[in-house]
Amino acid sequence: MRSARMPSRTRLDRFLAANTRYSRREVRLLLAQGRVLVNTEQATAINQVLEPFDTVVLDDVCLRQHEAVYLAMNKPLGVVSATDDPQHRTVLDVLREDPQCPLETDLLASLHIVGRLDKNTSGLLLLTNDSQWSEQLMQPDSKIPKVYEVTLQHPLDERYAPAFASGMHFSYEDITTRPAQLEILSSHVARVTLTEGRYHQIKRMFGRFRNPVVALHRCAIGSLPLPAELEPGCSQAINPALVDSGLTTS
Ligand code: URA
């Protein structure tokens, strides 16, 4: 049995009483009789707390099974990084329309986005239903490197890399950007690595040079590159540890 909303942590005895015909008193007996399994382990403590992705089985009947889902999408241009939007096509609409999408409707509905991309940015976007994981990745000090390929309207020159490395002051938020790495790949193309995600950050940083961004594509997050075979609009399951392994602590 699955539901679209991922549950928060809850006590096992309350969960059993709410999801079976047994009263709280009878639930104690079920537990004492060893008839309840949590993730294949016999559960006996009434005050055991269920974690969001714990499975609960009573007498061989599965009462609860929430699968943790971690997806990488190649976000196409022109869709918004949202799960629901009254006006625009969202990345979740794209997922729903993908005939190869491996997820059932209820699991799709449980997803949220881990770090947005602008509507006119393409590339690697992560989706999950594991909020503990996404919160950890999104913490300001997680400093996970995010790599972008940027195409500019005007040629690049030697002034850019030091300016990105020193950080730029954004007066609207009154913050200075963290040191960012910029590598010139060709006259109009740069690879930029950020360890944070400020509003329109890359466009604003190139704006300092009056050099508009004409194309922006995210190629990697942490140690996870955008899978080469993933066409725009397609997604695939990923190993979440690959993203975590890009975490830096300094
Ligand atoms: N910086 C931007 O300006 N836009 C993005 O989508 C990501 C980084």
PDB file of C-alpha atoms and ligand atoms in Angstrom:
ATOM      1  CA  MET A   1       0.000   0.000   0.000  1.00  0.00           C
ATOM      2  CA  ARG A   2       1.435   3.397  -0.951  1.00  0.00           C
ATOM      3  CA  SER A   3       0.290   6.945  -0.694  1.00  0.00           C
ATOM      4  CA  ALA A   4       1.448   9.958  -2.694  1.00  0.00           C
ATOM      5  CA  ARG A   5       2.295  12.045   0.349  1.00  0.00           C
ATOM      6  CA  MET A   6       5.409  10.874   2.101  1.00  0.00           C
ATOM      7  CA  PRO A   7       4.651  10.499   5.805  1.00  0.00           C
ATOM      8  CA  SER A   8       6.533  12.230   8.505  1.00  0.00           C
ATOM      9  CA  ARG A   9       7.965  10.169  11.357  1.00  0.00           C
ATOM     10  CA  THR A  10       5.232   8.440  13.297  1.00  0.00           C
ATOM     11  CA  ARG A  11       4.905   5.965  16.164  1.00  0.00           C
ATOM     12  CA  LEU A  12       4.426   2.336  15.154  1.00  0.00           C
ATOM     13  CA  ASP A  13       1.505   1.660  17.524  1.00  0.00           C
ATOM     14  CA  ARG A  14      -0.364   4.740  16.265  1.00  0.00           C
ATOM     15  CA  PHE A  15       0.282   3.763  12.677  1.00  0.00           C
ATOM     16  CA  LEU A  16      -1.029   0.213  13.291  1.00  0.00           C
ATOM     17  CA  ALA A  17      -4.140   1.391  15.108  1.00  0.00           C
ATOM     18  CA  ALA A  18      -4.894   3.880  12.336  1.00  0.00           C
ATOM     19  CA  ASN A  19      -4.318   1.451   9.469  1.00  0.00           C
ATOM     20  CA  THR A  20      -5.823  -1.808  10.750  1.00  0.00           C
ATOM     21  CA  ARG A  21      -9.021  -2.894  12.493  1.00  0.00           C
ATOM     22  CA  TYR A  22      -7.102  -3.358  15.782  1.00  0.00           C
ATOM     23  CA  SER A  23      -7.403  -1.057  18.777  1.00  0.00           C
ATOM     24  CA  ARG A  24      -4.315   0.409  20.470  1.00  0.00           C
ATOM     25  CA  ARG A  25      -4.649  -2.302  23.180  1.00  0.00           C
ATOM     26  CA  GLU A  26      -4.845  -5.080  20.571  1.00  0.00           C
ATOM     27  CA  VAL A  27      -1.868  -3.547  18.750  1.00  0.00           C
ATOM     28  CA  ARG A  28       0.250  -4.109  21.889  1.00  0.00           C
ATOM     29  CA  LEU A  29      -0.682  -7.765  21.718  1.00  0.00           C
ATOM     30  CA  LEU A  30       0.189  -8.017  18.015  1.00  0.00           C
ATOM     31  CA  LEU A  31       3.614  -6.595  18.773  1.00  0.00           C
ATOM     32  CA  ALA A  32       4.123  -8.901  21.754  1.00  0.00           C
ATOM     33  CA  GLN A  33       3.193 -11.864  19.562  1.00  0.00           C
ATOM     34  CA  GLY A  34       5.881 -10.895  17.041  1.00  0.00           C
ATOM     35  CA  ARG A  35       3.379 -10.498  14.188  1.00  0.00           C
ATOM     36  CA  VAL A  36       4.699  -7.148  12.998  1.00  0.00           C
ATOM     37  CA  LEU A  37       7.832  -6.641  10.889  1.00  0.00           C
ATOM     38  CA  VAL A  38       9.497  -3.313  10.258  1.00  0.00           C
ATOM     39  CA  ASN A  39      11.949  -3.658   7.377  1.00  0.00           C
ATOM     40  CA  THR A  40      12.094  -7.439   7.898  1.00  0.00           C
ATOM     41  CA  GLU A  41      12.923  -7.099  11.634  1.00  0.00           C
ATOM     42  CA  GLN A  42      10.365  -8.226  14.209  1.00  0.00           C
ATOM     43  CA  ALA A  43       9.057  -5.132  16.021  1.00  0.00           C
ATOM     44  CA  THR A  44       8.081  -5.360  19.662  1.00  0.00           C
ATOM     45  CA  ALA A  45       8.305  -1.838  21.092  1.00  0.00           C
ATOM     46  CA  ILE A  46       5.071   0.162  20.986  1.00  0.00           C
ATOM     47  CA  ASN A  47       6.992   3.414  20.967  1.00  0.00           C
ATOM     48  CA  GLN A  48       9.148   2.525  17.981  1.00  0.00           C
ATOM     49  CA  VAL A  49       9.264   5.457  15.585  1.00  0.00           C
ATOM     50  CA  LEU A  50       8.781   4.774  11.868  1.00  0.00           C
ATOM     51  CA  GLU A  51      11.085   6.625   9.506  1.00  0.00           C
ATOM     52  CA  PRO A  52       9.582   7.904   6.223  1.00  0.00           C
ATOM     53  CA  PHE A  53      10.786   4.957   4.132  1.00  0.00           C
ATOM     54  CA  ASP A  54      10.232   2.116   6.633  1.00  0.00           C
ATOM     55  CA  THR A  55       8.152  -0.837   5.444  1.00  0.00           C
ATOM     56  CA  VAL A  56       5.569  -2.344   7.820  1.00  0.00           C
ATOM     57  CA  VAL A  57       4.240  -5.874   7.428  1.00  0.00           C
ATOM     58  CA  LEU A  58       1.549  -7.481   9.597  1.00  0.00           C
ATOM     59  CA  ASP A  59       0.936 -11.226   9.219  1.00  0.00           C
ATOM     60  CA  ASP A  60       2.492 -11.178   5.727  1.00  0.00           C
ATOM     61  CA  VAL A  61       0.336  -8.218   4.611  1.00  0.00           C
ATOM     62  CA  CYS A  62       2.352  -5.159   3.623  1.00  0.00           C
ATOM     63  CA  LEU A  63       0.701  -2.120   5.244  1.00  0.00           C
ATOM     64  CA  ARG A  64       3.195   0.494   4.249  1.00  0.00           C
ATOM     65  CA  GLN A  65       5.939   0.694   1.708  1.00  0.00           C
ATOM     66  CA  HIS A  66       7.319   4.029   0.627  1.00  0.00           C
ATOM     67  CA  GLU A  67      10.002   3.782  -1.903  1.00  0.00           C
ATOM     68  CA  ALA A  68      12.702   6.459  -1.851  1.00  0.00           C
ATOM     69  CA  VAL A  69      13.130   7.848  -5.352  1.00  0.00           C
ATOM     70  CA  TYR A  70      16.137   9.748  -6.684  1.00  0.00           C
ATOM     71  CA  LEU A  71      15.941  10.959 -10.282  1.00  0.00           C
ATOM     72  CA  ALA A  72      18.224  12.882 -12.610  1.00  0.00           C
ATOM     73  CA  MET A  73      16.417  14.750 -15.364  1.00  0.00           C
ATOM     74  CA  ASN A  74      17.850  16.473 -18.395  1.00  0.00           C
ATOM     75  CA  LYS A  75      15.683  19.557 -18.037  1.00  0.00           C
ATOM     76  CA  PRO A  76      14.623  20.882 -21.417  1.00  0.00           C
ATOM     77  CA  LEU A  77      14.506  24.603 -22.172  1.00  0.00           C
ATOM     78  CA  GLY A  78      11.225  26.410 -21.647  1.00  0.00           C
ATOM     79  CA  VAL A  79       9.820  24.526 -18.648  1.00  0.00           C
ATOM     80  CA  VAL A  80       9.760  25.800 -15.091  1.00  0.00           C
ATOM     81  CA  SER A  81      11.477  24.085 -12.173  1.00  0.00           C
ATOM     82  CA  ALA A  82       8.268  23.475 -10.259  1.00  0.00           C
ATOM     83  CA  THR A  83       5.959  20.560  -9.607  1.00  0.00           C
ATOM     84  CA  ASP A  84       2.830  22.606 -10.176  1.00  0.00           C
ATOM     85  CA  ASP A  85       2.263  25.879 -12.004  1.00  0.00           C
ATOM     86  CA  PRO A  86      -1.047  27.308 -13.200  1.00  0.00           C
ATOM     87  CA  GLN A  87       0.502  28.969 -16.272  1.00  0.00           C
ATOM     88  CA  HIS A  88       3.647  27.174 -17.352  1.00  0.00           C
ATOM     89  CA  ARG A  89       4.647  23.656 -18.254  1.00  0.00           C
ATOM     90  CA  THR A  90       6.622  22.198 -15.346  1.00  0.00           C
ATOM     91  CA  VAL A  91       9.355  19.578 -15.083  1.00  0.00           C
ATOM     92  CA  LEU A  92       6.771  17.293 -13.468  1.00  0.00           C
ATOM     93  CA  ASP A  93       4.541  17.661 -16.558  1.00  0.00           C
ATOM     94  CA  VAL A  94       7.581  16.625 -18.600  1.00  0.00           C
ATOM     95  CA  LEU A  95       8.090  13.556 -16.387  1.00  0.00           C
ATOM     96  CA  ARG A  96       4.421  12.573 -16.602  1.00  0.00           C
ATOM     97  CA  GLU A  97       4.498  12.818 -20.397  1.00  0.00           C
ATOM     98  CA  ASP A  98       7.687  10.720 -20.726  1.00  0.00           C
ATOM     99  CA  PRO A  99       6.595   7.226 -21.884  1.00  0.00           C
ATOM    100  CA  GLN A 100       9.873   5.823 -20.488  1.00  0.00           C
ATOM    101  CA  CYS A 101       9.256   7.272 -17.007  1.00  0.00           C
ATOM    102  CA  PRO A 102       9.605   4.330 -14.649  1.00  0.00           C
ATOM    103  CA  LEU A 103       7.426   5.769 -11.852  1.00  0.00           C
ATOM    104  CA  GLU A 104       3.788   5.160 -11.023  1.00  0.00           C
ATOM    105  CA  THR A 105       1.506   8.173 -10.703  1.00  0.00           C
ATOM    106  CA  ASP A 106       1.486   8.199  -6.906  1.00  0.00           C
ATOM    107  CA  LEU A 107       5.276   8.155  -6.685  1.00  0.00           C
ATOM    108  CA  LEU A 108       5.499  10.918  -9.285  1.00  0.00           C
ATOM    109  CA  ALA A 109       3.168  13.016  -7.182  1.00  0.00           C
ATOM    110  CA  SER A 110       5.455  12.614  -4.173  1.00  0.00           C
ATOM    111  CA  LEU A 111       8.484  14.204  -5.862  1.00  0.00           C
ATOM    112  CA  HIS A 112       9.996  17.584  -5.195  1.00  0.00           C
ATOM    113  CA  ILE A 113      12.829  19.445  -6.894  1.00  0.00           C
ATOM    114  CA  VAL A 114      16.311  19.720  -5.425  1.00  0.00           C
ATOM    115  CA  GLY A 115      17.618  23.147  -6.509  1.00  0.00           C
ATOM    116  CA  ARG A 116      16.007  25.010  -9.371  1.00  0.00           C
ATOM    117  CA  LEU A 117      17.179  25.908 -12.830  1.00  0.00           C
ATOM    118  CA  ASP A 118      15.791  28.937 -14.647  1.00  0.00           C
ATOM    119  CA  LYS A 119      13.158  28.376 -17.327  1.00  0.00           C
ATOM    120  CA  ASN A 120      15.716  29.063 -20.072  1.00  0.00           C
ATOM    121  CA  THR A 121      18.449  26.880 -18.493  1.00  0.00           C
ATOM    122  CA  SER A 122      18.815  23.237 -19.524  1.00  0.00           C
ATOM    123  CA  GLY A 123      20.604  20.259 -18.002  1.00  0.00           C
ATOM    124  CA  LEU A 124      20.900  18.262 -14.822  1.00  0.00           C
ATOM    125  CA  LEU A 125      18.019  18.645 -12.376  1.00  0.00           C
ATOM    126  CA  LEU A 126      17.456  16.364  -9.386  1.00  0.00           C
ATOM    127  CA  LEU A 127      14.066  15.201  -8.104  1.00  0.00           C
ATOM    128  CA  THR A 128      13.341  13.102  -5.049  1.00  0.00           C
ATOM    129  CA  ASN A 129      10.759  12.282  -2.405  1.00  0.00           C
ATOM    130  CA  ASP A 130      13.446  12.019   0.289  1.00  0.00           C
ATOM    131  CA  SER A 131      13.300  15.398   1.983  1.00  0.00           C
ATOM    132  CA  GLN A 132      16.067  14.528   4.440  1.00  0.00           C
ATOM    133  CA  TRP A 133      18.424  13.997   1.511  1.00  0.00           C
ATOM    134  CA  SER A 134      17.345  17.120  -0.369  1.00  0.00           C
ATOM    135  CA  GLU A 135      17.538  19.287   2.748  1.00  0.00           C
ATOM    136  CA  GLN A 136      21.071  18.092   3.352  1.00  0.00           C
ATOM    137  CA  LEU A 137      22.073  18.934  -0.226  1.00  0.00           C
ATOM    138  CA  MET A 138      20.403  22.334  -0.121  1.00  0.00           C
ATOM    139  CA  GLN A 139      21.961  23.448   3.163  1.00  0.00           C
ATOM    140  CA  PRO A 140      23.965  26.617   2.557  1.00  0.00           C
ATOM    141  CA  ASP A 141      27.132  25.011   3.961  1.00  0.00           C
ATOM    142  CA  SER A 142      26.896  21.842   1.920  1.00  0.00           C
ATOM    143  CA  LYS A 143      28.957  23.574  -0.815  1.00  0.00           C
ATOM    144  CA  ILE A 144      28.252  20.944  -3.423  1.00  0.00           C
ATOM    145  CA  PRO A 145      29.935  21.980  -6.672  1.00  0.00           C
ATOM    146  CA  LYS A 146      27.558  22.592  -9.574  1.00  0.00           C
ATOM    147  CA  VAL A 147      29.092  22.775 -13.006  1.00  0.00           C
ATOM    148  CA  TYR A 148      27.599  24.838 -15.856  1.00  0.00           C
ATOM    149  CA  GLU A 149      28.522  25.323 -19.471  1.00  0.00           C
ATOM    150  CA  VAL A 150      27.844  28.918 -20.412  1.00  0.00           C
ATOM    151  CA  THR A 151      27.675  30.419 -23.904  1.00  0.00           C
ATOM    152  CA  LEU A 152      28.145  34.178 -24.032  1.00  0.00           C
ATOM    153  CA  GLN A 153      27.177  36.824 -26.539  1.00  0.00           C
ATOM    154  CA  HIS A 154      30.652  38.434 -26.556  1.00  0.00           C
ATOM    155  CA  PRO A 155      34.133  36.890 -26.384  1.00  0.00           C
ATOM    156  CA  LEU A 156      35.657  36.020 -23.012  1.00  0.00           C
ATOM    157  CA  ASP A 157      39.017  37.333 -21.868  1.00  0.00           C
ATOM    158  CA  GLU A 158      41.522  36.998 -19.039  1.00  0.00           C
ATOM    159  CA  ARG A 159      39.605  39.298 -16.650  1.00  0.00           C
ATOM    160  CA  TYR A 160      36.791  36.833 -16.029  1.00  0.00           C
ATOM    161  CA  ALA A 161      38.452  34.002 -14.056  1.00  0.00           C
ATOM    162  CA  PRO A 162      39.976  36.243 -11.318  1.00  0.00           C
ATOM    163  CA  ALA A 163      36.704  38.165 -10.922  1.00  0.00           C
ATOM    164  CA  PHE A 164      34.721  34.924 -10.501  1.00  0.00           C
ATOM    165  CA  ALA A 165      37.363  33.564  -8.095  1.00  0.00           C
ATOM    166  CA  SER A 166      37.322  36.701  -5.897  1.00  0.00           C
ATOM    167  CA  GLY A 167      33.541  36.740  -5.524  1.00  0.00           C
ATOM    168  CA  MET A 168      31.152  39.515  -6.508  1.00  0.00           C
ATOM    169  CA  HIS A 169      29.054  41.664  -4.248  1.00  0.00           C
ATOM    170  CA  PHE A 170      25.304  41.495  -4.967  1.00  0.00           C
ATOM    171  CA  SER A 171      23.949  44.663  -3.419  1.00  0.00           C
ATOM    172  CA  TYR A 172      20.297  43.596  -3.567  1.00  0.00           C
ATOM    173  CA  GLU A 173      20.918  40.713  -1.129  1.00  0.00           C
ATOM    174  CA  ASP A 174      24.053  42.333   0.338  1.00  0.00           C
ATOM    175  CA  ILE A 175      26.096  39.178  -0.091  1.00  0.00           C
ATOM    176  CA  THR A 176      29.398  38.374  -1.739  1.00  0.00           C
ATOM    177  CA  THR A 177      29.382  35.274  -3.895  1.00  0.00           C
ATOM    178  CA  ARG A 178      31.623  32.398  -2.894  1.00  0.00           C
ATOM    179  CA  PRO A 179      34.770  31.870  -4.948  1.00  0.00           C
ATOM    180  CA  ALA A 180      33.692  30.389  -8.277  1.00  0.00           C
ATOM    181  CA  GLN A 181      35.850  28.688 -10.840  1.00  0.00           C
ATOM    182  CA  LEU A 182      35.754  29.822 -14.463  1.00  0.00           C
ATOM    183  CA  GLU A 183      37.547  28.004 -17.240  1.00  0.00           C
ATOM    184  CA  ILE A 184      37.497  29.363 -20.786  1.00  0.00           C
ATOM    185  CA  LEU A 185      36.645  26.551 -23.220  1.00  0.00           C
ATOM    186  CA  SER A 186      36.517  28.631 -26.415  1.00  0.00           C
ATOM    187  CA  SER A 187      36.077  32.289 -27.399  1.00  0.00           C
ATOM    188  CA  HIS A 188      32.404  32.391 -26.302  1.00  0.00           C
ATOM    189  CA  VAL A 189      32.083  29.338 -24.022  1.00  0.00           C
ATOM    190  CA  ALA A 190      33.105  28.926 -20.380  1.00  0.00           C
ATOM    191  CA  ARG A 191      32.758  26.205 -17.762  1.00  0.00           C
ATOM    192  CA  VAL A 192      31.724  27.699 -14.425  1.00  0.00           C
ATOM    193  CA  THR A 193      31.680  25.845 -11.101  1.00  0.00           C
ATOM    194  CA  LEU A 194      29.585  27.302  -8.278  1.00  0.00           C
ATOM    195  CA  THR A 195      29.200  26.021  -4.726  1.00  0.00           C
ATOM    196  CA  GLU A 196      25.990  27.928  -4.069  1.00  0.00           C
ATOM    197  CA  GLY A 197      22.866  28.891  -5.980  1.00  0.00           C
ATOM    198  CA  ARG A 198      21.945  32.561  -5.816  1.00  0.00           C
ATOM    199  CA  TYR A 199      19.062  33.938  -7.864  1.00  0.00           C
ATOM    200  CA  HIS A 200      20.145  34.094 -11.546  1.00  0.00           C
ATOM    201  CA  GLN A 201      23.694  33.882 -10.238  1.00  0.00           C
ATOM    202  CA  ILE A 202      25.560  33.086 -13.439  1.00  0.00           C
ATOM    203  CA  LYS A 203      23.645  35.589 -15.543  1.00  0.00           C
ATOM    204  CA  ARG A 204      24.274  38.286 -12.962  1.00  0.00           C
ATOM    205  CA  MET A 205      27.990  37.474 -12.707  1.00  0.00           C
ATOM    206  CA  PHE A 206      28.459  37.755 -16.475  1.00  0.00           C
ATOM    207  CA  GLY A 207      26.250  40.847 -16.361  1.00  0.00           C
ATOM    208  CA  ARG A 208      29.122  42.565 -14.545  1.00  0.00           C
ATOM    209  CA  PHE A 209      31.030  42.336 -17.813  1.00  0.00           C
ATOM    210  CA  ARG A 210      27.976  43.413 -19.829  1.00  0.00           C
ATOM    211  CA  ASN A 211      28.199  40.035 -21.515  1.00  0.00           C
ATOM    212  CA  PRO A 212      24.754  38.412 -21.797  1.00  0.00           C
ATOM    213  CA  VAL A 213      24.414  34.666 -21.353  1.00  0.00           C
ATOM    214  CA  VAL A 214      22.902  33.200 -24.518  1.00  0.00           C
ATOM    215  CA  ALA A 215      22.811  29.566 -23.342  1.00  0.00           C
ATOM    216  CA  LEU A 216      23.198  27.955 -19.919  1.00  0.00           C
ATOM    217  CA  HIS A 217      23.411  24.234 -19.302  1.00  0.00           C
ATOM    218  CA  ARG A 218      24.118  22.392 -16.020  1.00  0.00           C
ATOM    219  CA  CYS A 219      26.521  19.499 -16.651  1.00  0.00           C
ATOM    220  CA  ALA A 220      27.120  18.097 -13.147  1.00  0.00           C
ATOM    221  CA  ILE A 221      26.155  18.251  -9.477  1.00  0.00           C
ATOM    222  CA  GLY A 222      28.741  16.917  -7.025  1.00  0.00           C
ATOM    223  CA  SER A 223      30.249  13.778  -8.508  1.00  0.00           C
ATOM    224  CA  LEU A 224      27.198  13.175 -10.680  1.00  0.00           C
ATOM    225  CA  PRO A 225      27.546  14.224 -14.331  1.00  0.00           C
ATOM    226  CA  LEU A 226      24.458  14.582 -16.507  1.00  0.00           C
ATOM    227  CA  PRO A 227      24.259  11.083 -18.015  1.00  0.00           C
ATOM    228  CA  ALA A 228      25.450  11.425 -21.639  1.00  0.00           C
ATOM    229  CA  GLU A 229      22.634   9.259 -23.019  1.00  0.00           C
ATOM    230  CA  LEU A 230      19.892  11.268 -21.318  1.00  0.00           C
ATOM    231  CA  GLU A 231      17.999  13.245 -23.961  1.00  0.00           C
ATOM    232  CA  PRO A 232      16.301  16.547 -22.991  1.00  0.00           C
ATOM    233  CA  GLY A 233      13.065  15.753 -21.157  1.00  0.00           C
ATOM    234  CA  CYS A 234      14.221  12.279 -20.089  1.00  0.00           C
ATOM    235  CA  SER A 235      15.116  11.132 -16.598  1.00  0.00           C
ATOM    236  CA  GLN A 236      16.676   8.158 -14.905  1.00  0.00           C
ATOM    237  CA  ALA A 237      17.146   6.777 -11.423  1.00  0.00           C
ATOM    238  CA  ILE A 238      20.452   7.695  -9.804  1.00  0.00           C
ATOM    239  CA  ASN A 239      22.503   6.589  -6.863  1.00  0.00           C
ATOM    240  CA  PRO A 240      22.096   9.462  -4.366  1.00  0.00           C
ATOM    241  CA  ALA A 241      25.506   8.721  -2.844  1.00  0.00           C
ATOM    242  CA  LEU A 242      27.131  10.000  -6.066  1.00  0.00           C
ATOM    243  CA  VAL A 243      25.781  13.458  -5.411  1.00  0.00           C
ATOM    244  CA  ASP A 244      26.710  13.370  -1.727  1.00  0.00           C
ATOM    245  CA  SER A 245      30.246  12.353  -2.595  1.00  0.00           C
ATOM    246  CA  GLY A 246      30.704  15.757  -4.213  1.00  0.00           C
ATOM    247  CA  LEU A 247      30.191  17.384  -0.806  1.00  0.00           C
ATOM    248  CA  THR A 248      33.059  19.538   0.318  1.00  0.00           C
ATOM    249  CA  THR A 249      33.540  20.590   3.897  1.00  0.00           C
ATOM    250  CA  SER A 250      35.973  23.513   3.570  1.00  0.00           C
TER     251      SER A 250
HETATM  252  N1  URA B   1      22.557  30.658 -12.717  1.00  0.00           N
HETATM  253  C1  URA B   1      21.596  31.237 -13.475  1.00  0.00           C
HETATM  254  O1  URA B   1      21.666  32.408 -13.809  1.00  0.00           O
HETATM  255  N2  URA B   1      20.541  30.465 -13.837  1.00  0.00           N
HETATM  256  C2  URA B   1      20.432  29.142 -13.531  1.00  0.00           C
HETATM  257  O2  URA B   1      19.474  28.488 -13.923  1.00  0.00           O
HETATM  258  C3  URA B   1      21.456  28.575 -12.766  1.00  0.00           C
HETATM  259  C4  URA B   1      22.510  29.350 -12.357  1.00  0.00           C
END
